[in-house]
Coordinates of C-alpha atoms and ligand atoms in Angstrom, one line a residue:
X7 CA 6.6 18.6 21.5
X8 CA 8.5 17.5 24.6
X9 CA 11.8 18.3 25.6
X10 CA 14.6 15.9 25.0
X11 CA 15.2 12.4 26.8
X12 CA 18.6 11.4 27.3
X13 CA 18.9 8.4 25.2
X14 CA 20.6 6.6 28.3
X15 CA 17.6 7.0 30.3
X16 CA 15.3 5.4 27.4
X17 CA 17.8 3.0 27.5
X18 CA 17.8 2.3 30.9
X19 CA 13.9 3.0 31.3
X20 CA 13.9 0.2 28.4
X21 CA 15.7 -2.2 30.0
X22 CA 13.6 -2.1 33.4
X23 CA 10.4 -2.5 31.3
X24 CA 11.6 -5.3 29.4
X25 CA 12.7 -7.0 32.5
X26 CA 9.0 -6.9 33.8
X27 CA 7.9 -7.8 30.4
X28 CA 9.7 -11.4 30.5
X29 CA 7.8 -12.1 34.1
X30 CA 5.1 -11.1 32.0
X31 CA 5.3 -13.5 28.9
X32 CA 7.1 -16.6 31.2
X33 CA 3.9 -16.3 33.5
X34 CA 0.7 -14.5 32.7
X35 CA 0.1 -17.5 30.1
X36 CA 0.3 -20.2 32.9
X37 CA -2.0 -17.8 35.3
X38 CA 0.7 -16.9 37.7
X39 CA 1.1 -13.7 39.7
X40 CA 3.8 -11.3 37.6
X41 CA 4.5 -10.1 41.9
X42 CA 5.0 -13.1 43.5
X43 CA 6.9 -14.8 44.0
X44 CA 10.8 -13.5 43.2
X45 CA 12.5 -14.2 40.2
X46 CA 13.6 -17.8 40.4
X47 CA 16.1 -20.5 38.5
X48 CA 12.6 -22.4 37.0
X49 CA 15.1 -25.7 37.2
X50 CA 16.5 -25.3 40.8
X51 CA 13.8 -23.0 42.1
X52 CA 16.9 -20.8 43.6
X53 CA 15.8 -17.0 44.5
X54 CA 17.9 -14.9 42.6
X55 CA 20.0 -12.2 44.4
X56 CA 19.4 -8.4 43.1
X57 CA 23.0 -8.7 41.4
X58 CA 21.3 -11.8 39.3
X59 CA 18.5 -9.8 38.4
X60 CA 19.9 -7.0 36.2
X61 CA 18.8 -6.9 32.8
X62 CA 21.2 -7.8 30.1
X63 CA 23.9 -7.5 32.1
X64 CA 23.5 -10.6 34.7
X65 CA 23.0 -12.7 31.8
X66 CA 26.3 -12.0 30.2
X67 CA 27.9 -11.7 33.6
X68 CA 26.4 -15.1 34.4
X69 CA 27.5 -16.5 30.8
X70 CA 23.5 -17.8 30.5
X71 CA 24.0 -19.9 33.1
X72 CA 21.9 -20.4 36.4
X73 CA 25.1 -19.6 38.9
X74 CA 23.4 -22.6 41.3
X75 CA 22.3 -25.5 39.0
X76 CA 23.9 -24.1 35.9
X77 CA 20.9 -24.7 33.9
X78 CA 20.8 -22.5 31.1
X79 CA 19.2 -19.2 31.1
X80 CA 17.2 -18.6 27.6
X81 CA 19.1 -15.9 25.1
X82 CA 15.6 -14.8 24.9
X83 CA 15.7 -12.8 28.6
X84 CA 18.2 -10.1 27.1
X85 CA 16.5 -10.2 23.5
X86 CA 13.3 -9.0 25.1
X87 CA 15.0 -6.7 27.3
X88 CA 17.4 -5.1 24.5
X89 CA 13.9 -5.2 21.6
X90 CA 12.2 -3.1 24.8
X91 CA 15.3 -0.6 25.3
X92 CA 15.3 -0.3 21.2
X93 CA 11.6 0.6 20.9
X94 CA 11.8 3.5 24.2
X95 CA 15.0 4.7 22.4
X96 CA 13.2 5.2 18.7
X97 CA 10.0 6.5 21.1
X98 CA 12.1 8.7 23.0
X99 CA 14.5 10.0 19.7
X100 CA 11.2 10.8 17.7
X101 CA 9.1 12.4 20.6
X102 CA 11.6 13.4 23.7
X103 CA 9.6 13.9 27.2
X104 CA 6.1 14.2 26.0
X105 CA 3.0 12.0 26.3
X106 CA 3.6 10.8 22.8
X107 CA 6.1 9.4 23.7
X108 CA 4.7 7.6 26.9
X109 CA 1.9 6.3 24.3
X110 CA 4.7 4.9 21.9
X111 CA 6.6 3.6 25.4
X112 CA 3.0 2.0 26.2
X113 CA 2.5 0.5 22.8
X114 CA 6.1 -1.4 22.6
X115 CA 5.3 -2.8 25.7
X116 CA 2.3 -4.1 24.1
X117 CA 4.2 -5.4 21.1
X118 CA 6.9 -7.5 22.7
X119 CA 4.7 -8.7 24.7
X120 CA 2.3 -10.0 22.6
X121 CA 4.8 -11.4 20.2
X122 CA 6.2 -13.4 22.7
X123 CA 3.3 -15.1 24.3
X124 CA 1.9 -15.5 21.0
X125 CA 4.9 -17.1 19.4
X126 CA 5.0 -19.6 22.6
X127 CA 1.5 -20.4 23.4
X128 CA -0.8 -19.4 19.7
X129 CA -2.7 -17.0 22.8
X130 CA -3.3 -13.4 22.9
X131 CA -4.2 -12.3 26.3
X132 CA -7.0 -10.3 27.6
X133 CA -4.9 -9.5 30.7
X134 CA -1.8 -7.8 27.9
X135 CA -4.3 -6.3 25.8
X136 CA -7.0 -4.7 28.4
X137 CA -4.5 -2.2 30.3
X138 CA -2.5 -1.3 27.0
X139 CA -6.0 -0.7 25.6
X140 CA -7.0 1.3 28.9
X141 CA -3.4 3.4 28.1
X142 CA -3.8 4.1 24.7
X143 CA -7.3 5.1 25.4
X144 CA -6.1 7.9 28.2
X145 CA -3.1 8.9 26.7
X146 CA -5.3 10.0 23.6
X147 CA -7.8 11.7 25.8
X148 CA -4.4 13.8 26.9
X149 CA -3.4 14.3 23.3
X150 CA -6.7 15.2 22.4
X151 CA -6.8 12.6 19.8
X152 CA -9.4 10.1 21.2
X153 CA -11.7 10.3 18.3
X154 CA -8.8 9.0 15.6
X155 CA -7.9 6.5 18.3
X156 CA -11.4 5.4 18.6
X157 CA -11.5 5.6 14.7
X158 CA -8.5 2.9 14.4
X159 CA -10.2 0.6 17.3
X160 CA -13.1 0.5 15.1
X161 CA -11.3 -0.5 12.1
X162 CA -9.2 -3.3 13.4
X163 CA -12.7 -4.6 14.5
X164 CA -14.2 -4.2 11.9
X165 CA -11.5 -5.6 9.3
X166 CA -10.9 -8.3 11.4
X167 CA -14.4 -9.0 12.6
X168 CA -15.0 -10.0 8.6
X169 CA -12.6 -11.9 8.5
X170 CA -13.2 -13.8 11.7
X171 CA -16.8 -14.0 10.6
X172 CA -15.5 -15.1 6.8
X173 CA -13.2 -17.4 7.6
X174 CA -15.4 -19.1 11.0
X175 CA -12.0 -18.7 12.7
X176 CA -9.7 -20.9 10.7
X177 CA -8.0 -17.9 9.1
X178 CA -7.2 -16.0 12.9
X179 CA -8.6 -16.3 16.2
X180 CA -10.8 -13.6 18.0
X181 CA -7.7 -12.7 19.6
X182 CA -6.1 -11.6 16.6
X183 CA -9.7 -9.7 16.3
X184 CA -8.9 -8.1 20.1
X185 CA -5.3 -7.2 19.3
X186 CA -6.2 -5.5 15.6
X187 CA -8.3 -3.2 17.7
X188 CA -6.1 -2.4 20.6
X189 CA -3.6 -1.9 17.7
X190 CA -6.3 0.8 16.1
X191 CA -6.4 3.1 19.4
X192 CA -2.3 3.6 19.3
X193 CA -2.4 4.0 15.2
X194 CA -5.7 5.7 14.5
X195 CA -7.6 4.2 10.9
X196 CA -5.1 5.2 8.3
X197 CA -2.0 4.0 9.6
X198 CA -4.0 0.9 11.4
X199 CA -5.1 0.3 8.0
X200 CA -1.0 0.0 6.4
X201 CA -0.3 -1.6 9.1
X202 CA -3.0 -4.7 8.6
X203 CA -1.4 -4.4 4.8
X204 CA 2.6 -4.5 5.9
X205 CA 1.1 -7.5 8.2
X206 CA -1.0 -9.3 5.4
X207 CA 1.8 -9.1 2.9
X208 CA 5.1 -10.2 5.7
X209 CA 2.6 -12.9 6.8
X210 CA 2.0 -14.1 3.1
X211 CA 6.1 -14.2 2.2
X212 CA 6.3 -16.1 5.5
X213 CA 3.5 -18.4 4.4
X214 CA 5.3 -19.9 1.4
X215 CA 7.9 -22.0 3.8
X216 CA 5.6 -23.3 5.9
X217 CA 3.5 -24.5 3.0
X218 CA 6.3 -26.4 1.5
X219 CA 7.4 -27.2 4.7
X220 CA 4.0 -29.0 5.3
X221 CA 4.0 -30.8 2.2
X222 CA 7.5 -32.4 4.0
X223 CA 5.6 -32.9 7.1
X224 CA 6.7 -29.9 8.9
X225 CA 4.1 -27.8 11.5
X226 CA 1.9 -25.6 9.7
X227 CA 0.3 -23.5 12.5
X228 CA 1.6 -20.0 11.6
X229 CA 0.0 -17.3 14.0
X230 CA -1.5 -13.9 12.8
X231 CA -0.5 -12.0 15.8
X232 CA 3.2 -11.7 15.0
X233 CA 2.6 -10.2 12.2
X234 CA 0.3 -7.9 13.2
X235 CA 3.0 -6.9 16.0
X236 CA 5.7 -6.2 12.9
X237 CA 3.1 -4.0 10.6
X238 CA 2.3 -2.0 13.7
X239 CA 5.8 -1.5 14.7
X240 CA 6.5 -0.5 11.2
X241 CA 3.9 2.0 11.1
X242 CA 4.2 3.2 15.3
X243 CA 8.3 3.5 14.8
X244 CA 9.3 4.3 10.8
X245 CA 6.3 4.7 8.8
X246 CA 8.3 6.5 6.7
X247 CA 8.8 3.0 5.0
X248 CA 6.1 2.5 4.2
X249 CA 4.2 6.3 3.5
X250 CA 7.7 7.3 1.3
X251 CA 7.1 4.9 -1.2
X252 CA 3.6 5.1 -1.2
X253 CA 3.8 8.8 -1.7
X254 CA 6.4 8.0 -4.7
X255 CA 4.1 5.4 -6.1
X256 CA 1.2 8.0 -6.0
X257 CA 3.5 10.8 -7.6
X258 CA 3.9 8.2 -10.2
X259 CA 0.2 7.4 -11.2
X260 CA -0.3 11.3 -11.1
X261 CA 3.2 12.0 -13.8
X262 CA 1.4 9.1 -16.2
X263 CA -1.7 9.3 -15.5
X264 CA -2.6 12.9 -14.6
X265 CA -2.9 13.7 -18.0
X266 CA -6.1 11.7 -18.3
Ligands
ZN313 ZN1 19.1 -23.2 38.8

């Protein structure tokens, strides 16, 4: 155990990371640098000042409105920023200062990230998932944990290997493949294994509108990776939700069952 973070300095540390993380999703898809060049207005190309630049706050301050062309600036800026900042908070609540909690820090990053680009583009990238892999990897050296991390890899590959191979890659792409894994190393094989579940099962309630939705003509492309993002967030942040009524459901068999 760690001793305490200040919950304004997750916040704060949040905020910063989520900043980075929306240069991240706006450009890493389109092969741009994330360094150069400076933030910009993408309508009027104006260079923002530092003032311009600060998370959450500019946006309001700014009424989501470039202050030169007065394009709009996407709600989306702030809602990455604040999901960041509300990730390092539970990270930093559950862990304090302590590599576990850089790991959990490492892994939100991860998740928003992903979401986002995958949400906008159907891709999961290589160049989100290699250093969070890298990350997870070392930060469960430190913990001495690298076998159970290794252990999860494995068994995001090899659950979602079968499928890939089963379904020839119309069910989910080998991204979805890639990012079950990475997910593995942060959750190790038990929890990476509910959270594959809690993302099979949010996936399939989200399914049933787009199938009617199709059957009106609507777009029936509904990507894997989200989910995978909110059953691993589930697990990484309040498994509780899931392992308390598991636990109850067990205690359950055993009272009507045991007897057997
Ligand atoms: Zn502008």
């Amino acid at each position: 155990m760690g001793s305490v973070v200040p919950i304004p300095i997750a916040v704060l540390l949040g905020l910063v990371v989520g900043s980075f993380l929306n240069v991240v999703i706006v450009r890493l898809p389109e092969g741009r640098s994330v360094v150069f060049p400076a933030s910009h207005c993408p309508r009027c190309g104006r260079t923002l000042h530092a003032w311009e630049n600060i998370p959450v706050l500019s946006w309001i301050v700014l009424r989501g409105r470039c202050r030169g062309c007065k394009a709009e600036i996407s709600s989306r800026y702030p809602m990455v920023e604040l999901a960041t900042a509300a990730l390092f908070v539970l990270a930093a609540a559950e862990w304090g200062a302590s590599l576990q909690a850089l790991e959990a820090c490492v892994a939100a990053a991860l998740l928003v990230a992903t979401l986002y680009v995958d949400v906008d583009h159907l891709l999961i990238l290589d160049s989100v998932l290699m250093p969070a892999a890298l990350a997870g990897v070392a930060c469960a050296l430190g913990l001495g944990a690298l076998r159970e991390s290794l252990e999860g890899g494995l068994v995001g590959v090899g659950i979602f290997g079968l499928l890939f191979a089963l379904t020839r890659g119309m069910g989910l792409g080998f991204g979805d493949v890639k990012l079950a894994a990475v997910l593995g190393i942060f959750l190790g094989p038990a929890a990476a294994i509910a959270a594959f579940v809690v993302a099979f099962l949010v996936g399939a309630a989200c399914a049933v509108p787009v199938l009617v939705a199709r059957r009106r003509g609507g777009k029936d492309v509904l990507p894997l990776g989200p989910f995978l993002v909110v059953g691993a967030t589930v697990m990484l942040y309040a498994p509780g939700l899931v392992w308390t009524p598991y636990s109850l459901y067990q205690m359950f068999l055993y009272r009507h069952l045991g007897g057997f």
